[in-house]
């Protein structure tokens, strides 16, 4: 067997290295540098994202004015229906006493109607709480059933479905004119309309409410006789039975 000379060995190693490099160059795929550009949102798209965002942070919701809380609730319920927010945080907010602070008149009625119109979003237990006398908004602003004198209060029809709530879009702030009296501006939160409607209903008959202790309906005078108080200091039991009120025609 012929022996390799040193020069032959070096040549073989050199050839082998060059062949390997050539093979590697042929097999390798040259890399491609790709840069991703983030598309800038248009003004309309940015506004849409802002409009659809719903905060469920207590520190952001509770300080809002009554009208703003109404707008927030409308957005929150629509977002919950679309699955963009969870229902539980929304329930925790509207059931909190701080959310109810300062609500009155038409604003309070609209908020209650929004809740009643979207009860299917909540669990059975949550629905029960939102439609009981433990929920202050329902206790004060739930509609009143009107019965004839020959009708039994136990057979009272269910409450009518809530009317559709029209949410006014938020407009630009009006500049206050010097000397303008803020009390002259109708805030829409007055109880005058509610009291007027209630007075007209009472003029048609005698209001009665159901006492939960026995399930029977009684007048205010009968509640006072049973629990004490007077027309200026109405018994708490009468106030708590607001949602069961109906007008008994005489």
mmCIF file of C-alpha atoms in Angstrom:
data_model
loop_
_atom_site.group_PDB
_atom_site.id
_atom_site.type_symbol
_atom_site.label_atom_id
_atom_site.label_comp_id
_atom_site.label_asym_id
_atom_site.label_seq_id
_atom_site.Cartn_x
_atom_site.Cartn_y
_atom_site.Cartn_z
ATOM 1 C CA UNK A 1 0.000 0.000 0.000
ATOM 2 C CA UNK A 2 1.403 3.348 -0.999
ATOM 3 C CA UNK A 3 1.931 5.773 1.821
ATOM 4 C CA UNK A 4 0.634 9.341 1.677
ATOM 5 C CA UNK A 5 3.198 11.981 1.584
ATOM 6 C CA UNK A 6 2.821 15.034 3.771
ATOM 7 C CA UNK A 7 2.143 17.233 0.761
ATOM 8 C CA UNK A 8 -0.616 14.888 -0.425
ATOM 9 C CA UNK A 9 -2.251 14.887 3.018
ATOM 10 C CA UNK A 10 -2.248 18.675 3.174
ATOM 11 C CA UNK A 11 -3.742 18.906 -0.310
ATOM 12 C CA UNK A 12 -6.480 16.442 0.604
ATOM 13 C CA UNK A 13 -7.413 18.349 3.742
ATOM 14 C CA UNK A 14 -7.453 21.598 1.782
ATOM 15 C CA UNK A 15 -9.657 20.149 -0.925
ATOM 16 C CA UNK A 16 -12.002 18.660 1.665
ATOM 17 C CA UNK A 17 -12.378 21.994 3.434
ATOM 18 C CA UNK A 18 -13.130 23.850 0.230
ATOM 19 C CA UNK A 19 -15.683 21.243 -0.838
ATOM 20 C CA UNK A 20 -17.419 21.467 2.540
ATOM 21 C CA UNK A 21 -17.600 25.249 2.354
ATOM 22 C CA UNK A 22 -18.981 25.050 -1.173
ATOM 23 C CA UNK A 23 -21.590 22.516 -0.057
ATOM 24 C CA UNK A 24 -22.599 24.656 2.923
ATOM 25 C CA UNK A 25 -23.002 27.708 0.716
ATOM 26 C CA UNK A 26 -25.259 25.775 -1.641
ATOM 27 C CA UNK A 27 -27.457 24.346 1.115
ATOM 28 C CA UNK A 28 -27.859 27.403 3.312
ATOM 29 C CA UNK A 29 -30.818 29.704 2.754
ATOM 30 C CA UNK A 30 -29.887 33.300 3.034
ATOM 31 C CA UNK A 31 -31.758 35.073 5.801
ATOM 32 C CA UNK A 32 -34.204 37.881 5.100
ATOM 33 C CA UNK A 33 -34.623 40.791 7.480
ATOM 34 C CA UNK A 34 -38.285 41.710 7.952
ATOM 35 C CA UNK A 35 -39.465 44.828 9.732
ATOM 36 C CA UNK A 36 -43.046 45.243 10.974
ATOM 37 C CA UNK A 37 -44.633 48.630 10.806
ATOM 38 C CA UNK A 38 -47.449 49.428 13.217
ATOM 39 C CA UNK A 39 -50.342 51.010 11.399
ATOM 40 C CA UNK A 40 -51.347 54.328 12.857
ATOM 41 C CA UNK A 41 -55.033 54.504 13.765
ATOM 42 C CA UNK A 42 -57.112 57.162 12.128
ATOM 43 C CA UNK A 43 -58.826 59.811 14.197
ATOM 44 C CA UNK A 44 -62.172 58.060 13.743
ATOM 45 C CA UNK A 45 -60.725 54.686 14.797
ATOM 46 C CA UNK A 46 -59.084 56.199 17.866
ATOM 47 C CA UNK A 47 -62.361 57.839 18.847
ATOM 48 C CA UNK A 48 -64.214 54.536 18.408
ATOM 49 C CA UNK A 49 -61.752 52.744 20.696
ATOM 50 C CA UNK A 50 -62.156 55.508 23.255
ATOM 51 C CA UNK A 51 -65.957 55.413 23.035
ATOM 52 C CA UNK A 52 -66.112 51.630 23.452
ATOM 53 C CA UNK A 53 -63.787 51.532 26.458
ATOM 54 C CA UNK A 54 -65.643 50.974 29.734
ATOM 55 C CA UNK A 55 -63.897 51.370 33.060
ATOM 56 C CA UNK A 56 -65.084 49.247 35.985
ATOM 57 C CA UNK A 57 -62.801 50.942 38.493
ATOM 58 C CA UNK A 58 -64.752 52.269 41.468
ATOM 59 C CA UNK A 59 -62.529 55.332 41.792
ATOM 60 C CA UNK A 60 -63.469 56.352 38.250
ATOM 61 C CA UNK A 61 -67.192 55.553 38.318
ATOM 62 C CA UNK A 62 -68.429 56.713 41.730
ATOM 63 C CA UNK A 63 -67.248 60.361 41.445
ATOM 64 C CA UNK A 64 -69.225 60.816 38.209
ATOM 65 C CA UNK A 65 -72.264 63.076 38.222
ATOM 66 C CA UNK A 66 -75.700 61.380 37.999
ATOM 67 C CA UNK A 67 -76.081 61.995 34.255
ATOM 68 C CA UNK A 68 -72.578 60.653 33.617
ATOM 69 C CA UNK A 69 -73.332 57.563 35.696
ATOM 70 C CA UNK A 70 -76.384 56.995 33.499
ATOM 71 C CA UNK A 71 -74.217 57.183 30.368
ATOM 72 C CA UNK A 72 -71.628 54.894 31.971
ATOM 73 C CA UNK A 73 -74.279 52.301 32.843
ATOM 74 C CA UNK A 74 -75.623 52.309 29.290
ATOM 75 C CA UNK A 75 -72.116 51.676 27.896
ATOM 76 C CA UNK A 76 -71.312 49.078 30.565
ATOM 77 C CA UNK A 77 -74.470 47.053 29.920
ATOM 78 C CA UNK A 78 -73.882 47.106 26.155
ATOM 79 C CA UNK A 79 -70.271 46.039 26.705
ATOM 80 C CA UNK A 80 -71.385 43.224 29.016
ATOM 81 C CA UNK A 81 -73.880 42.067 26.405
ATOM 82 C CA UNK A 82 -71.112 42.002 23.776
ATOM 83 C CA UNK A 83 -68.749 40.168 26.127
ATOM 84 C CA UNK A 84 -66.260 43.041 26.319
ATOM 85 C CA UNK A 85 -66.566 43.314 30.111
ATOM 86 C CA UNK A 86 -67.619 40.845 32.776
ATOM 87 C CA UNK A 87 -71.022 41.236 34.396
ATOM 88 C CA UNK A 88 -69.891 40.753 37.995
ATOM 89 C CA UNK A 89 -67.878 44.022 38.250
ATOM 90 C CA UNK A 90 -70.811 45.926 36.721
ATOM 91 C CA UNK A 91 -73.209 44.421 39.269
ATOM 92 C CA UNK A 92 -70.867 45.234 42.156
ATOM 93 C CA UNK A 93 -70.848 48.880 41.074
ATOM 94 C CA UNK A 94 -74.585 49.430 40.565
ATOM 95 C CA UNK A 95 -75.432 47.602 43.806
ATOM 96 C CA UNK A 96 -73.064 49.814 45.810
ATOM 97 C CA UNK A 97 -74.565 52.681 47.810
ATOM 98 C CA UNK A 98 -72.011 55.145 46.409
ATOM 99 C CA UNK A 99 -73.330 54.560 42.890
ATOM 100 C CA UNK A 100 -76.828 55.492 44.109
ATOM 101 C CA UNK A 101 -75.768 58.661 45.929
ATOM 102 C CA UNK A 102 -77.486 61.737 44.512
ATOM 103 C CA UNK A 103 -79.694 59.830 42.059
ATOM 104 C CA UNK A 104 -83.206 61.227 41.830
ATOM 105 C CA UNK A 105 -85.993 62.146 39.468
ATOM 106 C CA UNK A 106 -85.822 61.153 35.823
ATOM 107 C CA UNK A 107 -82.159 60.150 36.029
ATOM 108 C CA UNK A 108 -82.869 57.633 38.789
ATOM 109 C CA UNK A 109 -85.859 56.265 36.846
ATOM 110 C CA UNK A 110 -83.773 55.911 33.675
ATOM 111 C CA UNK A 111 -81.040 54.027 35.530
ATOM 112 C CA UNK A 112 -83.600 51.670 37.057
ATOM 113 C CA UNK A 113 -85.232 51.118 33.652
ATOM 114 C CA UNK A 114 -81.833 50.309 32.126
ATOM 115 C CA UNK A 115 -81.237 47.730 34.846
ATOM 116 C CA UNK A 116 -84.723 46.218 34.497
ATOM 117 C CA UNK A 117 -84.350 46.091 30.729
ATOM 118 C CA UNK A 118 -81.110 44.099 30.997
ATOM 119 C CA UNK A 119 -81.861 41.769 33.896
ATOM 120 C CA UNK A 120 -81.117 38.741 31.718
ATOM 121 C CA UNK A 121 -77.411 39.618 31.917
ATOM 122 C CA UNK A 122 -77.349 38.935 35.655
ATOM 123 C CA UNK A 123 -77.577 35.719 37.628
ATOM 124 C CA UNK A 124 -80.838 34.716 39.310
ATOM 125 C CA UNK A 125 -79.461 35.778 42.676
ATOM 126 C CA UNK A 126 -78.352 39.156 41.327
ATOM 127 C CA UNK A 127 -81.741 39.683 39.663
ATOM 128 C CA UNK A 128 -83.483 38.988 42.965
ATOM 129 C CA UNK A 129 -81.391 41.614 44.727
ATOM 130 C CA UNK A 130 -81.923 44.227 42.006
ATOM 131 C CA UNK A 131 -85.720 43.770 42.155
ATOM 132 C CA UNK A 132 -86.172 43.688 45.926
ATOM 133 C CA UNK A 133 -86.781 46.355 48.546
ATOM 134 C CA UNK A 134 -83.177 45.876 49.649
ATOM 135 C CA UNK A 135 -82.157 47.726 46.492
ATOM 136 C CA UNK A 136 -82.849 51.381 47.230
ATOM 137 C CA UNK A 137 -83.347 52.399 43.609
ATOM 138 C CA UNK A 138 -86.013 49.737 43.062
ATOM 139 C CA UNK A 139 -87.693 50.513 46.374
ATOM 140 C CA UNK A 140 -88.088 54.201 45.516
ATOM 141 C CA UNK A 141 -88.673 54.235 41.760
ATOM 142 C CA UNK A 142 -90.312 50.959 40.770
ATOM 143 C CA UNK A 143 -93.688 51.471 39.016
ATOM 144 C CA UNK A 144 -96.932 51.123 40.959
ATOM 145 C CA UNK A 145 -99.695 48.641 40.141
ATOM 146 C CA UNK A 146 -103.257 49.974 40.081
ATOM 147 C CA UNK A 147 -106.039 47.544 41.087
ATOM 148 C CA UNK A 148 -109.812 47.801 41.142
ATOM 149 C CA UNK A 149 -111.570 47.416 44.485
ATOM 150 C CA UNK A 150 -112.871 43.961 43.561
ATOM 151 C CA UNK A 151 -109.420 42.637 42.628
ATOM 152 C CA UNK A 152 -107.210 40.674 44.967
ATOM 153 C CA UNK A 153 -103.723 42.124 45.480
ATOM 154 C CA UNK A 154 -102.311 38.602 45.270
ATOM 155 C CA UNK A 155 -103.491 38.421 41.663
ATOM 156 C CA UNK A 156 -101.850 41.717 40.741
ATOM 157 C CA UNK A 157 -100.352 41.618 37.245
ATOM 158 C CA UNK A 158 -96.569 41.714 36.885
ATOM 159 C CA UNK A 159 -94.916 45.059 36.432
ATOM 160 C CA UNK A 160 -94.984 46.321 32.848
ATOM 161 C CA UNK A 161 -91.741 46.095 30.883
ATOM 162 C CA UNK A 162 -89.522 49.137 31.304
ATOM 163 C CA UNK A 163 -89.680 51.810 28.615
ATOM 164 C CA UNK A 164 -86.738 52.290 26.301
ATOM 165 C CA UNK A 165 -84.253 54.730 27.749
ATOM 166 C CA UNK A 166 -82.978 57.426 25.412
ATOM 167 C CA UNK A 167 -79.441 58.430 26.324
ATOM 168 C CA UNK A 168 -78.644 61.977 25.326
ATOM 169 C CA UNK A 169 -75.168 62.302 23.806
ATOM 170 C CA UNK A 170 -72.698 64.273 25.815
ATOM 171 C CA UNK A 171 -72.436 67.735 24.334
ATOM 172 C CA UNK A 172 -69.887 70.498 24.805
ATOM 173 C CA UNK A 173 -69.967 72.338 28.084
ATOM 174 C CA UNK A 174 -71.999 75.508 27.968
ATOM 175 C CA UNK A 175 -70.232 78.631 29.063
ATOM 176 C CA UNK A 176 -71.969 80.214 31.981
ATOM 177 C CA UNK A 177 -73.203 83.740 31.369
ATOM 178 C CA UNK A 178 -72.338 86.261 34.061
ATOM 179 C CA UNK A 179 -75.184 86.656 36.491
ATOM 180 C CA UNK A 180 -76.901 83.469 35.361
ATOM 181 C CA UNK A 181 -78.547 81.597 38.180
ATOM 182 C CA UNK A 182 -77.701 77.923 38.090
ATOM 183 C CA UNK A 183 -80.971 77.119 39.812
ATOM 184 C CA UNK A 184 -82.793 78.397 36.727
ATOM 185 C CA UNK A 185 -81.284 75.624 34.622
ATOM 186 C CA UNK A 186 -83.286 72.422 34.536
ATOM 187 C CA UNK A 187 -80.921 69.627 35.492
ATOM 188 C CA UNK A 188 -83.470 66.908 34.746
ATOM 189 C CA UNK A 189 -82.960 65.423 38.207
ATOM 190 C CA UNK A 190 -85.991 66.987 39.894
ATOM 191 C CA UNK A 191 -88.508 64.830 41.728
ATOM 192 C CA UNK A 192 -91.349 67.128 40.635
ATOM 193 C CA UNK A 193 -92.495 64.942 37.729
ATOM 194 C CA UNK A 194 -92.427 61.789 39.830
ATOM 195 C CA UNK A 195 -94.378 63.440 42.638
ATOM 196 C CA UNK A 196 -96.943 64.847 40.200
ATOM 197 C CA UNK A 197 -97.547 61.431 38.667
ATOM 198 C CA UNK A 198 -97.829 59.900 42.095
ATOM 199 C CA UNK A 199 -100.307 62.574 43.209
ATOM 200 C CA UNK A 200 -102.506 61.904 40.169
ATOM 201 C CA UNK A 201 -102.482 58.190 40.925
ATOM 202 C CA UNK A 202 -103.340 58.731 44.566
ATOM 203 C CA UNK A 203 -106.248 60.955 43.537
ATOM 204 C CA UNK A 204 -107.821 57.919 41.882
ATOM 205 C CA UNK A 205 -107.904 55.822 45.035
ATOM 206 C CA UNK A 206 -106.150 54.726 48.223
ATOM 207 C CA UNK A 207 -102.555 53.551 48.159
ATOM 208 C CA UNK A 208 -101.835 50.258 49.845
ATOM 209 C CA UNK A 209 -98.641 48.318 50.353
ATOM 210 C CA UNK A 210 -98.014 44.716 51.294
ATOM 211 C CA UNK A 211 -96.730 43.971 54.785
ATOM 212 C CA UNK A 212 -94.176 41.131 54.427
ATOM 213 C CA UNK A 213 -95.046 39.798 57.882
ATOM 214 C CA UNK A 214 -98.417 38.463 56.707
ATOM 215 C CA UNK A 215 -98.478 39.191 52.961
ATOM 216 C CA UNK A 216 -101.551 41.429 53.225
ATOM 217 C CA UNK A 217 -102.006 44.946 51.833
ATOM 218 C CA UNK A 218 -102.562 47.888 54.164
ATOM 219 C CA UNK A 219 -102.919 51.651 53.954
ATOM 220 C CA UNK A 220 -100.430 54.111 55.418
ATOM 221 C CA UNK A 221 -102.755 54.727 58.363
ATOM 222 C CA UNK A 222 -102.810 51.008 59.123
ATOM 223 C CA UNK A 223 -99.005 50.824 58.904
ATOM 224 C CA UNK A 224 -98.742 53.755 61.332
ATOM 225 C CA UNK A 225 -101.172 52.083 63.721
ATOM 226 C CA UNK A 226 -99.135 48.873 63.625
ATOM 227 C CA UNK A 227 -95.575 50.232 63.611
ATOM 228 C CA UNK A 228 -95.961 53.748 65.006
ATOM 229 C CA UNK A 229 -95.014 57.098 63.528
ATOM 230 C CA UNK A 230 -97.150 59.624 61.665
ATOM 231 C CA UNK A 231 -97.520 61.201 58.217
ATOM 232 C CA UNK A 232 -94.475 63.387 58.864
ATOM 233 C CA UNK A 233 -92.441 60.498 60.279
ATOM 234 C CA UNK A 234 -93.447 57.583 58.054
ATOM 235 C CA UNK A 235 -92.662 54.078 59.372
ATOM 236 C CA UNK A 236 -89.617 52.402 57.850
ATOM 237 C CA UNK A 237 -91.737 49.347 57.032
ATOM 238 C CA UNK A 238 -93.912 51.501 54.755
ATOM 239 C CA UNK A 239 -90.863 52.844 52.906
ATOM 240 C CA UNK A 240 -89.414 49.372 52.429
ATOM 241 C CA UNK A 241 -92.667 48.161 50.877
ATOM 242 C CA UNK A 242 -92.517 50.805 48.106
ATOM 243 C CA UNK A 243 -92.122 48.213 45.341
ATOM 244 C CA UNK A 244 -95.373 46.485 46.397
ATOM 245 C CA UNK A 245 -97.459 49.677 46.288
ATOM 246 C CA UNK A 246 -100.695 49.781 44.317
ATOM 247 C CA UNK A 247 -103.716 52.081 44.175
ATOM 248 C CA UNK A 248 -106.939 50.588 45.495
ATOM 249 C CA UNK A 249 -109.811 52.268 43.663
ATOM 250 C CA UNK A 250 -112.772 53.184 45.851
#
